PDB file of C-alpha atoms in Angstrom:
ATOM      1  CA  UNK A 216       0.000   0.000   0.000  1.00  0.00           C
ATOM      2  CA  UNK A 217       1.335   3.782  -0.946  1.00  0.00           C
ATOM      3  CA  UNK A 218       0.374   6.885  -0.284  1.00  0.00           C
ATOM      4  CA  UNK A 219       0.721  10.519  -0.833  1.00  0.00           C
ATOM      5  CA  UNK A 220      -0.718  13.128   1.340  1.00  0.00           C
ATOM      6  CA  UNK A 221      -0.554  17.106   0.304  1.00  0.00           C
ATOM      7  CA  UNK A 222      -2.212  19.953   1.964  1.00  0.00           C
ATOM      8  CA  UNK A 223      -3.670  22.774  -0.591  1.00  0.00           C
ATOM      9  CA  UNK A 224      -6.193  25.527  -0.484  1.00  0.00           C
ATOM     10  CA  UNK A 225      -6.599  27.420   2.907  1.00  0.00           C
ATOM     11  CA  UNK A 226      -5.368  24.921   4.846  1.00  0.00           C
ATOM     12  CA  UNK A 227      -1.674  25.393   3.026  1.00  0.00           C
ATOM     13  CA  UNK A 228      -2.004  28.757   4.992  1.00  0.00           C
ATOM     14  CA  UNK A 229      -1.551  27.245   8.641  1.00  0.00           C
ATOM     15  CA  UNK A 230      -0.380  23.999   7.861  1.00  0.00           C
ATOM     16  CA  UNK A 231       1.454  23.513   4.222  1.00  0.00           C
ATOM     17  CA  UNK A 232       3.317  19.987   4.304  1.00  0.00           C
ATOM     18  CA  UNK A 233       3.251  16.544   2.318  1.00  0.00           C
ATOM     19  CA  UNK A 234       3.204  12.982   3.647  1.00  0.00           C
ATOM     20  CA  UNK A 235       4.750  10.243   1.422  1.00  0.00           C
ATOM     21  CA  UNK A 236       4.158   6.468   3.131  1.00  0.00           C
ATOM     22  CA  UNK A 237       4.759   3.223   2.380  1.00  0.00           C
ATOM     23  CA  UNK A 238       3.467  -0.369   4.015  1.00  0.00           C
ATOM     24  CA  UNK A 239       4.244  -4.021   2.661  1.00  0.00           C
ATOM     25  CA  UNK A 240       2.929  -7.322   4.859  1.00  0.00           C
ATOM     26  CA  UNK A 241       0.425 -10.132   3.957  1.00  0.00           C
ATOM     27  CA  UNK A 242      -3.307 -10.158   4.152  1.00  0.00           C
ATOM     28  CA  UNK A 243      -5.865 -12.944   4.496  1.00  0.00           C
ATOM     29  CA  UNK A 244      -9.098 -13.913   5.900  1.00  0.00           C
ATOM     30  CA  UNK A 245      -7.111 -13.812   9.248  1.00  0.00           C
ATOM     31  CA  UNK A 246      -6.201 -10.239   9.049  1.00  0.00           C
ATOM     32  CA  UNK A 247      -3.458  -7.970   8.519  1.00  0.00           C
ATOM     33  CA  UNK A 248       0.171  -8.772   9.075  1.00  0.00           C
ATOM     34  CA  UNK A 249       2.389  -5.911   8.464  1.00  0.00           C
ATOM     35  CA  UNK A 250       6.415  -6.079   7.519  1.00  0.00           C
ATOM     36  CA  UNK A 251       7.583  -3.051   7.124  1.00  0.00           C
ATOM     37  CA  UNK A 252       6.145   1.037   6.983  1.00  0.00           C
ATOM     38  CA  UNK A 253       8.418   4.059   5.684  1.00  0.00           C
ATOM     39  CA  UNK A 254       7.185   7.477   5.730  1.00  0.00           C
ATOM     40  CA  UNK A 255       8.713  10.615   5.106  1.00  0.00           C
ATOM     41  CA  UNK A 256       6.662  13.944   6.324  1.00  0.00           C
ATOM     42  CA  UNK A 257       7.984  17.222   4.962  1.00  0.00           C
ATOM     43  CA  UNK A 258       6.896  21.068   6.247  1.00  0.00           C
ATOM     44  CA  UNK A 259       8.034  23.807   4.611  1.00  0.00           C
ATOM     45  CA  UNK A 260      11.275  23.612   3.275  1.00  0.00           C
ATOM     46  CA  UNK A 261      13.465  22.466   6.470  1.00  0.00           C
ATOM     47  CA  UNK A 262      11.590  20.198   8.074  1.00  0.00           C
ATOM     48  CA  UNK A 263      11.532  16.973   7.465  1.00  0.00           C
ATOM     49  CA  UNK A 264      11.114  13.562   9.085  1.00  0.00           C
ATOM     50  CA  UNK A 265      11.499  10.246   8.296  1.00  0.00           C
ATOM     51  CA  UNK A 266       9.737   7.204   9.907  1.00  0.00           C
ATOM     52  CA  UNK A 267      10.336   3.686   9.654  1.00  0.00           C
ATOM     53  CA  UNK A 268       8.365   0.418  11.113  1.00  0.00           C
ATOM     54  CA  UNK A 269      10.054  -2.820  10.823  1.00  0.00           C
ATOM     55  CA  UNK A 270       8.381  -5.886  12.429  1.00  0.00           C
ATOM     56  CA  UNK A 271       9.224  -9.287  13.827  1.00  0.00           C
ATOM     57  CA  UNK A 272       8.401 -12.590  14.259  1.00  0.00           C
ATOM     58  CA  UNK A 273       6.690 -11.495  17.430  1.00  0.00           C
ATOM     59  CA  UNK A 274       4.758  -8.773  15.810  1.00  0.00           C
ATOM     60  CA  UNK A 275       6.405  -5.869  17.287  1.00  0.00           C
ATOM     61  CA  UNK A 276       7.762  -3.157  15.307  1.00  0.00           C
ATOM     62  CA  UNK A 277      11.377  -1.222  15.477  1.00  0.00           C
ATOM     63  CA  UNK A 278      10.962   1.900  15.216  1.00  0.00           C
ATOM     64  CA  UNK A 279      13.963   3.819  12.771  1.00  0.00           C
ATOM     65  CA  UNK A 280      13.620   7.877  12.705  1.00  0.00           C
ATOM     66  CA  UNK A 281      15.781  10.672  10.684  1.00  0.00           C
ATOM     67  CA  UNK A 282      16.231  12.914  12.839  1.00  0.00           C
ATOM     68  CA  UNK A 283      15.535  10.768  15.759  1.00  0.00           C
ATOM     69  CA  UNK A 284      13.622  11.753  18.529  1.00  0.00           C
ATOM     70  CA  UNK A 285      13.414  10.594  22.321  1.00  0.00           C
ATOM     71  CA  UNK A 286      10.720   7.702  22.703  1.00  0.00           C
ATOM     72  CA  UNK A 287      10.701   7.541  25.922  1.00  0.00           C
ATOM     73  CA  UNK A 288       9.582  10.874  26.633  1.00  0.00           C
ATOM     74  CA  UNK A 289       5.658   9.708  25.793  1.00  0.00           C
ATOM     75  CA  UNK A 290       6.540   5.922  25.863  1.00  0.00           C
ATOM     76  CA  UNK A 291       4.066   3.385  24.357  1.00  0.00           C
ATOM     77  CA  UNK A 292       4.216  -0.203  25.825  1.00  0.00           C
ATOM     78  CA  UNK A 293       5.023  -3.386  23.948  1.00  0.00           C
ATOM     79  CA  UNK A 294       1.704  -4.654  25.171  1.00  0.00           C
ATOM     80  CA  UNK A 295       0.172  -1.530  22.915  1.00  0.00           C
ATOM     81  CA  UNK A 296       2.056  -1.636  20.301  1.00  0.00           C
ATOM     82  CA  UNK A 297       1.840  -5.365  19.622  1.00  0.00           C
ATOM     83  CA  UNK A 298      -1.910  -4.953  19.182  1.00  0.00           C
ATOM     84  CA  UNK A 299      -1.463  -2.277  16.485  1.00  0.00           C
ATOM     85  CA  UNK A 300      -0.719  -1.852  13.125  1.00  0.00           C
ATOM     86  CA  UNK A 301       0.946   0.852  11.094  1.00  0.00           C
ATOM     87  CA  UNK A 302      -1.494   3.371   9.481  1.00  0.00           C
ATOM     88  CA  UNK A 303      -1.410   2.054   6.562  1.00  0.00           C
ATOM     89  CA  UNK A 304      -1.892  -1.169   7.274  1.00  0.00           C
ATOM     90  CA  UNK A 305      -4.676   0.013   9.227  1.00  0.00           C
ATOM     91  CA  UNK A 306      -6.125   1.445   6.397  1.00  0.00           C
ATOM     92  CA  UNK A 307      -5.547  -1.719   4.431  1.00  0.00           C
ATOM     93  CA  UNK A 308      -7.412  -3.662   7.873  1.00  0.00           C
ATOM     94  CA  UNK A 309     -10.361  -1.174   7.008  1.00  0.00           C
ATOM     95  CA  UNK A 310     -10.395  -1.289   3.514  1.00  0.00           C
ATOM     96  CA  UNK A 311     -10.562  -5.234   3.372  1.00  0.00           C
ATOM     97  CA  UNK A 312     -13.248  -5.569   5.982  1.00  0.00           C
ATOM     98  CA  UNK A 313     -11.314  -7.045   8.813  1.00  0.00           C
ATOM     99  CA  UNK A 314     -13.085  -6.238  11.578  1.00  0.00           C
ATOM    100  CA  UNK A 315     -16.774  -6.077  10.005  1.00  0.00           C
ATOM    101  CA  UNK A 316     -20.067  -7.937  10.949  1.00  0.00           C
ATOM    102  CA  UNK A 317     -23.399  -7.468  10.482  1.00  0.00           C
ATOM    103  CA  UNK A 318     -23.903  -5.310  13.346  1.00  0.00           C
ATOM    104  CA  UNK A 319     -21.010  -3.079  12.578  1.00  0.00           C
ATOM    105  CA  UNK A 320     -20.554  -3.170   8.593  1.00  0.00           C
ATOM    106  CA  UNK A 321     -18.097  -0.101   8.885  1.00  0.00           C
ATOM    107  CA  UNK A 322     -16.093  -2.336  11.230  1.00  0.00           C
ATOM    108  CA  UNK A 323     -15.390  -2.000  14.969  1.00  0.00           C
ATOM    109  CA  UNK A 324     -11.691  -0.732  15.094  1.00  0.00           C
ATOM    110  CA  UNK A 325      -8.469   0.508  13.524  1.00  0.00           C
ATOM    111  CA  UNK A 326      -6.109   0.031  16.157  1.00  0.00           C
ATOM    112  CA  UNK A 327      -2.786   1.999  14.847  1.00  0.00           C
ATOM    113  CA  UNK A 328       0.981   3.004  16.044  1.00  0.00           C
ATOM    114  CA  UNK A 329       2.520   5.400  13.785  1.00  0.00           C
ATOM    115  CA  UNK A 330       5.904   4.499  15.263  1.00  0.00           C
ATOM    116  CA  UNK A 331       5.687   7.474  17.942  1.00  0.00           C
ATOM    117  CA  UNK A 332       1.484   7.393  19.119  1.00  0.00           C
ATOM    118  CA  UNK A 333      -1.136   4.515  19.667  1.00  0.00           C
ATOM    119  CA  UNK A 334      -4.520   5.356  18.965  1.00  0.00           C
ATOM    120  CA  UNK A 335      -7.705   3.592  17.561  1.00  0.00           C
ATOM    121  CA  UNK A 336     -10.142   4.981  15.201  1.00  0.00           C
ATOM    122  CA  UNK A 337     -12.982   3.403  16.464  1.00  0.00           C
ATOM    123  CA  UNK A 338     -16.423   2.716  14.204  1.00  0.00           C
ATOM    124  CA  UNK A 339     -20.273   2.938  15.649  1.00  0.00           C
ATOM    125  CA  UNK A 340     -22.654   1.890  12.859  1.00  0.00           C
ATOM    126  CA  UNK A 341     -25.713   4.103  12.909  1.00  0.00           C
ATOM    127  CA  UNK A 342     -27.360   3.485  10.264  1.00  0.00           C
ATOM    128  CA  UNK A 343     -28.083   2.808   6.055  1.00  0.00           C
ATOM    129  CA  UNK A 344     -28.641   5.384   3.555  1.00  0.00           C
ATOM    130  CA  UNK A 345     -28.987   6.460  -0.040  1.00  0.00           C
ATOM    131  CA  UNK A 346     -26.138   7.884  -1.536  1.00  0.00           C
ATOM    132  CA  UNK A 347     -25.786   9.653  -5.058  1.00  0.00           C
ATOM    133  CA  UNK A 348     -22.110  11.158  -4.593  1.00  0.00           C
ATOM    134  CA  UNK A 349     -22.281  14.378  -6.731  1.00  0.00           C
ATOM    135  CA  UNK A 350     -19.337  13.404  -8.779  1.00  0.00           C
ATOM    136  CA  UNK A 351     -20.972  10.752 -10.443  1.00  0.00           C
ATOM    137  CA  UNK A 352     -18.869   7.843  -8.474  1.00  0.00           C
ATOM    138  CA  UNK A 353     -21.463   6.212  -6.737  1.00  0.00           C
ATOM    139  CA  UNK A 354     -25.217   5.597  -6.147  1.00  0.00           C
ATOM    140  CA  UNK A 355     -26.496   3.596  -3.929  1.00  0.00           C
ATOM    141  CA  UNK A 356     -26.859   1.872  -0.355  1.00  0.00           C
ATOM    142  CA  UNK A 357     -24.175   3.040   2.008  1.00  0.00           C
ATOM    143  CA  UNK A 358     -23.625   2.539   5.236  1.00  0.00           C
ATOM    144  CA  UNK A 359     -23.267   6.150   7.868  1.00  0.00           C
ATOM    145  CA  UNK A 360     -20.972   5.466  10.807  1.00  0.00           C
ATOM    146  CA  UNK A 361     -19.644   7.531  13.341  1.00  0.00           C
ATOM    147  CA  UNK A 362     -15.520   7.808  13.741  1.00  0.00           C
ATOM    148  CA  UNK A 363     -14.011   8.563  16.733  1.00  0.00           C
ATOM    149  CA  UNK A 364     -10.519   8.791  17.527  1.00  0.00           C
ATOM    150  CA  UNK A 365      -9.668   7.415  20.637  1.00  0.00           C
ATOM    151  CA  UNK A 366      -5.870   8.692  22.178  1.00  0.00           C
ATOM    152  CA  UNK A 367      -4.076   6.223  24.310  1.00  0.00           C
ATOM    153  CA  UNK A 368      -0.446   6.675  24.092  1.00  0.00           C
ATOM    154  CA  UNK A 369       2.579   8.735  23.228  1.00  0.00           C
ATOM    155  CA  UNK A 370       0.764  11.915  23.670  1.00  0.00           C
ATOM    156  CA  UNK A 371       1.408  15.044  25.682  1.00  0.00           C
ATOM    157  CA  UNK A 372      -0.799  14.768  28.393  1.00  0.00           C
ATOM    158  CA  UNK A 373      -2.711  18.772  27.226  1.00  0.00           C
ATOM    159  CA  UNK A 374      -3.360  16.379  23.461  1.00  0.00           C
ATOM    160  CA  UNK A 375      -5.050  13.646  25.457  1.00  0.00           C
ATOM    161  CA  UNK A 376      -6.904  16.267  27.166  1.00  0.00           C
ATOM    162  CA  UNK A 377      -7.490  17.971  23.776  1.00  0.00           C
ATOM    163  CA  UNK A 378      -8.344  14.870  22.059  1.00  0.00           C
ATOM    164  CA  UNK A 379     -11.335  13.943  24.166  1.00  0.00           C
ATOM    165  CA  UNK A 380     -13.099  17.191  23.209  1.00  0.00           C
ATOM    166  CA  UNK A 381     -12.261  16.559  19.379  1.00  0.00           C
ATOM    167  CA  UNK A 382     -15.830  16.756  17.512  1.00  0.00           C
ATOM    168  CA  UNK A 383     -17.436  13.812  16.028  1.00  0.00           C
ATOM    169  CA  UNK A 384     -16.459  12.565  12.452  1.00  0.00           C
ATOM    170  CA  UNK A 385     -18.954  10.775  10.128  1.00  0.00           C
ATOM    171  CA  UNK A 386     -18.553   8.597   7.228  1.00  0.00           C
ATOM    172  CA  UNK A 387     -20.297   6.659   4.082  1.00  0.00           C
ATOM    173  CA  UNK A 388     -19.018   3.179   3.484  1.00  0.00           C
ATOM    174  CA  UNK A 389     -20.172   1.184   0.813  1.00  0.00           C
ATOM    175  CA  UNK A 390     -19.672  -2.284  -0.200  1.00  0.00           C
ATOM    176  CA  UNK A 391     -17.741  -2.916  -3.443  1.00  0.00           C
ATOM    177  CA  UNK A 392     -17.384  -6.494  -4.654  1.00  0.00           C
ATOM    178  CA  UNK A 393     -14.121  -7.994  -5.591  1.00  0.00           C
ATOM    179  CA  UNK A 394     -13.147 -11.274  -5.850  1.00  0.00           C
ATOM    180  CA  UNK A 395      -9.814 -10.995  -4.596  1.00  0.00           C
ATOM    181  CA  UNK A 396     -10.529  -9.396  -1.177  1.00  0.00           C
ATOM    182  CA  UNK A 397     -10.162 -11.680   1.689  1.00  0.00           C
ATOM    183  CA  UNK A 398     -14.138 -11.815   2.384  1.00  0.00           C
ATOM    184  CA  UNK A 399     -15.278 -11.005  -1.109  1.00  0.00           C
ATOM    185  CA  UNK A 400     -15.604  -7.517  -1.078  1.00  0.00           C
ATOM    186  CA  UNK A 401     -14.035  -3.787  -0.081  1.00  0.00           C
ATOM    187  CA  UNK A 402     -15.433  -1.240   1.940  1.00  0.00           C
ATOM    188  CA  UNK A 403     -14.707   1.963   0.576  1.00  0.00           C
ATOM    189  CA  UNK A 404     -15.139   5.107   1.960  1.00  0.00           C
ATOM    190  CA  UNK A 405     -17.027   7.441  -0.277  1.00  0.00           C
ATOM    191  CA  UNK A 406     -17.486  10.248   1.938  1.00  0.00           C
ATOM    192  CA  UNK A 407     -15.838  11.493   5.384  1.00  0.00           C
ATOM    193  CA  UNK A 408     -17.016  14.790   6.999  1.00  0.00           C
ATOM    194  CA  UNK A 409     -16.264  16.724  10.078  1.00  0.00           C
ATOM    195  CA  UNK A 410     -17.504  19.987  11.766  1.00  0.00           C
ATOM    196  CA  UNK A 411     -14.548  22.250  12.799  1.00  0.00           C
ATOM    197  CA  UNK A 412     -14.181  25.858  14.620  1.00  0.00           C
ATOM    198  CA  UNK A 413     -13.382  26.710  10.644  1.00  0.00           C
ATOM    199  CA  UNK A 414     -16.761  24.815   8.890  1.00  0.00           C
ATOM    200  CA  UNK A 415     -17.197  21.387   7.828  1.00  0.00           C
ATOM    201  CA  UNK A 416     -14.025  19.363   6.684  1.00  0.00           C
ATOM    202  CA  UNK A 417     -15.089  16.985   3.897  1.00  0.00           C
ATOM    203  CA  UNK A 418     -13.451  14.303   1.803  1.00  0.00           C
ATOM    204  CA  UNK A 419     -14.860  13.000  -0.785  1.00  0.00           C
ATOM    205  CA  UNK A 420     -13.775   9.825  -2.712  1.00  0.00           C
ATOM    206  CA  UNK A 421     -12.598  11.167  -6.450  1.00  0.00           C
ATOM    207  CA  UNK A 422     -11.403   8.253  -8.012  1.00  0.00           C
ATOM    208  CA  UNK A 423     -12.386   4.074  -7.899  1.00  0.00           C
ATOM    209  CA  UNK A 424     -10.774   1.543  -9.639  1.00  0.00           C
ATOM    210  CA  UNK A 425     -11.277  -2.385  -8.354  1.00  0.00           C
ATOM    211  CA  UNK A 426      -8.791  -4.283 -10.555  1.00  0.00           C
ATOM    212  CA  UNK A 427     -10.392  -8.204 -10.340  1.00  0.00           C
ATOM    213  CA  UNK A 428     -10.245 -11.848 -11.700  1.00  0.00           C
ATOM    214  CA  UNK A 429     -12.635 -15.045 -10.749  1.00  0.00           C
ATOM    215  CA  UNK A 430     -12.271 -16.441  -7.830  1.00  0.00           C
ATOM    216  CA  UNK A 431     -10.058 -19.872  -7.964  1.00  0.00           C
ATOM    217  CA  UNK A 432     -10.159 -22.641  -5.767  1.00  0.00           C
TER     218      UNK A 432
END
């Protein structure tokens, strides 16, 4: 899984930076088991730091970071970090439908350690509605949930206060068949939305492609 992450618009104003990540590991019916994450997170033109996961037998990552920084300050336990993944492996976890049921199609949980904080985004399925996304992308059944994200570790202790008065995020989800996802389909989200002190943050899915074959076996 790859990523790229760049801030434009107004929001390049107060916080102008770019995000390029990395994550390789296996995936099955089982779940998620991540190998290796690299990220690099630029700001401006001077900062810059780079990230690295690298996991074990036991599941536990290493943690490699240009310019390094002092994990002990904030620490996060081996007993929390074992039970996380990287973010983008967590994304991956999400994507594939890990952690869904019928009770909570969205899933329950993305439990994730960026190689400095543990924290979950956690899922609470309220509902199903009609979507018609007004790019054209999608129409049809989708499923609202509610996202919270749930601080537990490597934080300053004024961001876990902070954190618990974050405002609610909200999501569409829809189910996208594919043959070659571990429980025959994806989960996509189409739409994420959040209200802020500067308006309502939206992101809205701009681009789909489910490359597939027939199922074998």
């Amino acid at each position: 899984t790859s990523s790229h992450f760049e801030t434009s618009g107004i929001v390049s104003a107060f916080w102008q930076s770019i995000i390029d990540a990395s994550s390789s590991g296996q995936i099955s019916v089982r779940g998620v088991a991540p190998a290796e994450y690299d990220s690099l997170y630029r700001r401006g033109a001077t900062k810059r730091q780079r990230v690295k996961l690298t996991y074990g037998s036991d599941g536990l990552p290493t943690t490699f970071a240009d310019p390094p920084y002092n994990q002990q300050k904030y620490p996060v336990t081996d007993a929390q970090k074992k039970d996380a993944l990287d973010p983008l492996g967590a994304a991956t976890s999400v994507l594939a439908g890990m952690r869904a049921n019928g009770s909570n199609p969205c899933g329950t949980i993305a439990p994730v350690f960026d190689g400095r904080r543990r924290y979950n985004i956690e899922f609470t399925y309220l509902r199903d509605e009609t979507v018609k996304l007004d790019n054209g992308l999608y129409s049809g059944k989708a499923h609202l949930c509610q996202l919270h994200y749930n601080q537990i570790a490597g934080f300053k202790p004024k961001i876990l206060k902070e954190g618990r008065e974050l405002p609610p995020a909200f999501g569409w989800f829809a189910e996208i068949p594919s043959a070659r996802a571990p429980h025959g389909h994806y989960i996509l989200p189409l739409k994420l939305w959040a209200s802020t002190g500067f308006g309502t943050v939206t992101a809205t899915l701009t681009q789909m492609k489910i490359e597939d074959s027939p199922a074998k076996g």
